[in-house]
Amino acid sequence: DVDFAEPSETNRYRKKAEKDEAYRYAVCSMAAPISTAMKQNNTINIYEDYFTSDETDYGGEVPMAKGLALFRDPNEIKVA
C-alpha cells in the first residue's frame, strides 16, 4: 500500500506505474478521445451568460413528471 500523504512514496509508485507497458498503452489510447472533448469544450465559453434576457417566472406552476413509454429488451442475454 502507498501512503498518499508521503511524496516520496507517491513518486516511487508513479514512476513504477509509468514504466508499465499497459499504462503507456492506456494513456495513448485515451489521447484522441480526450483531445476531441477538450476541443469541444473550448469552442464555447462555459462561463458566459447566454440567456440573460430569459426571466420567465415558473413559480406558479406545479412540478409534474409523467412516464411516456416502457421499452423491454427481447434478448435473453442480459447486459448489466
mmCIF file of C-alpha atoms in Angstrom:
data_model
loop_
_atom_site.group_PDB
_atom_site.id
_atom_site.type_symbol
_atom_site.label_atom_id
_atom_site.label_comp_id
_atom_site.label_asym_id
_atom_site.label_seq_id
_atom_site.Cartn_x
_atom_site.Cartn_y
_atom_site.Cartn_z
ATOM 1 C CA ASP A 1 0.000 0.000 0.000
ATOM 2 C CA VAL A 2 1.070 3.542 -0.752
ATOM 3 C CA ASP A 3 0.639 6.369 1.729
ATOM 4 C CA PHE A 4 -0.631 9.223 -0.459
ATOM 5 C CA ALA A 5 0.462 11.763 2.153
ATOM 6 C CA GLU A 6 4.125 10.821 1.625
ATOM 7 C CA PRO A 7 5.505 12.463 -1.540
ATOM 8 C CA SER A 8 8.428 10.048 -1.785
ATOM 9 C CA GLU A 9 6.114 7.003 -1.801
ATOM 10 C CA THR A 10 3.760 8.511 -4.348
ATOM 11 C CA ASN A 11 6.667 9.491 -6.623
ATOM 12 C CA ARG A 12 8.108 5.982 -6.406
ATOM 13 C CA TYR A 13 4.725 4.408 -7.219
ATOM 14 C CA ARG A 14 4.084 6.854 -10.090
ATOM 15 C CA LYS A 15 7.485 6.147 -11.681
ATOM 16 C CA LYS A 16 6.874 2.408 -11.381
ATOM 17 C CA ALA A 17 3.423 2.734 -12.966
ATOM 18 C CA GLU A 18 4.690 4.948 -15.794
ATOM 19 C CA LYS A 19 7.187 2.265 -16.806
ATOM 20 C CA ASP A 20 4.387 -0.308 -17.153
ATOM 21 C CA GLU A 21 3.537 -1.081 -20.790
ATOM 22 C CA ALA A 22 -0.212 -1.325 -20.081
ATOM 23 C CA TYR A 23 -0.166 2.167 -18.570
ATOM 24 C CA ARG A 24 1.535 3.579 -21.665
ATOM 25 C CA TYR A 25 -0.995 1.875 -23.937
ATOM 26 C CA ALA A 26 -3.927 3.180 -21.857
ATOM 27 C CA VAL A 27 -2.618 6.758 -21.934
ATOM 28 C CA CYS A 28 -2.005 6.645 -25.682
ATOM 29 C CA SER A 29 -5.445 5.141 -26.387
ATOM 30 C CA MET A 30 -7.166 7.880 -24.354
ATOM 31 C CA ALA A 31 -5.330 10.729 -26.094
ATOM 32 C CA ALA A 32 -7.630 11.022 -29.133
ATOM 33 C CA PRO A 33 -10.989 10.997 -27.267
ATOM 34 C CA ILE A 34 -9.687 13.423 -24.650
ATOM 35 C CA SER A 35 -8.356 15.738 -27.345
ATOM 36 C CA THR A 36 -11.766 15.731 -29.058
ATOM 37 C CA ALA A 37 -13.565 16.519 -25.797
ATOM 38 C CA MET A 38 -11.134 19.321 -24.990
ATOM 39 C CA LYS A 39 -11.656 20.896 -28.417
ATOM 40 C CA GLN A 40 -15.439 20.723 -27.979
ATOM 41 C CA ASN A 41 -15.237 22.301 -24.530
ATOM 42 C CA ASN A 42 -13.020 25.094 -25.821
ATOM 43 C CA THR A 43 -15.446 26.027 -28.613
ATOM 44 C CA ILE A 44 -17.880 27.676 -26.181
ATOM 45 C CA ASN A 45 -17.352 29.900 -23.199
ATOM 46 C CA ILE A 46 -18.908 27.890 -20.363
ATOM 47 C CA TYR A 47 -18.837 30.909 -18.057
ATOM 48 C CA GLU A 48 -20.728 33.249 -20.393
ATOM 49 C CA ASP A 49 -24.371 34.080 -19.596
ATOM 50 C CA TYR A 50 -26.099 33.065 -22.821
ATOM 51 C CA PHE A 51 -29.709 33.539 -21.688
ATOM 52 C CA THR A 52 -29.655 36.678 -19.548
ATOM 53 C CA SER A 53 -32.880 38.091 -21.058
ATOM 54 C CA ASP A 54 -34.914 34.956 -20.209
ATOM 55 C CA GLU A 55 -36.608 35.873 -16.932
ATOM 56 C CA THR A 56 -39.718 33.682 -17.076
ATOM 57 C CA ASP A 57 -41.296 33.042 -13.680
ATOM 58 C CA TYR A 58 -42.125 29.366 -13.240
ATOM 59 C CA GLY A 59 -43.006 29.705 -9.544
ATOM 60 C CA GLY A 60 -46.784 29.368 -10.044
ATOM 61 C CA GLU A 61 -46.646 26.064 -11.936
ATOM 62 C CA VAL A 62 -46.936 22.759 -10.098
ATOM 63 C CA PRO A 63 -43.997 20.418 -10.821
ATOM 64 C CA MET A 64 -45.074 17.348 -12.787
ATOM 65 C CA ALA A 65 -43.454 14.227 -14.249
ATOM 66 C CA LYS A 66 -45.044 11.607 -16.465
ATOM 67 C CA GLY A 67 -43.756 8.300 -17.857
ATOM 68 C CA LEU A 68 -44.353 8.078 -21.581
ATOM 69 C CA ALA A 69 -43.115 4.636 -22.628
ATOM 70 C CA LEU A 70 -41.511 1.479 -21.286
ATOM 71 C CA PHE A 71 -39.281 -0.496 -23.635
ATOM 72 C CA ARG A 72 -38.312 -4.082 -22.837
ATOM 73 C CA ASP A 73 -35.293 -5.817 -24.333
ATOM 74 C CA PRO A 74 -36.406 -9.015 -26.138
ATOM 75 C CA ASN A 75 -32.907 -10.555 -25.913
ATOM 76 C CA GLU A 76 -32.442 -13.358 -23.429
ATOM 77 C CA ILE A 77 -28.848 -12.320 -22.784
ATOM 78 C CA LYS A 78 -28.918 -9.554 -20.203
ATOM 79 C CA VAL A 79 -26.131 -6.987 -20.145
ATOM 80 C CA ALA A 80 -25.503 -5.116 -16.893
#
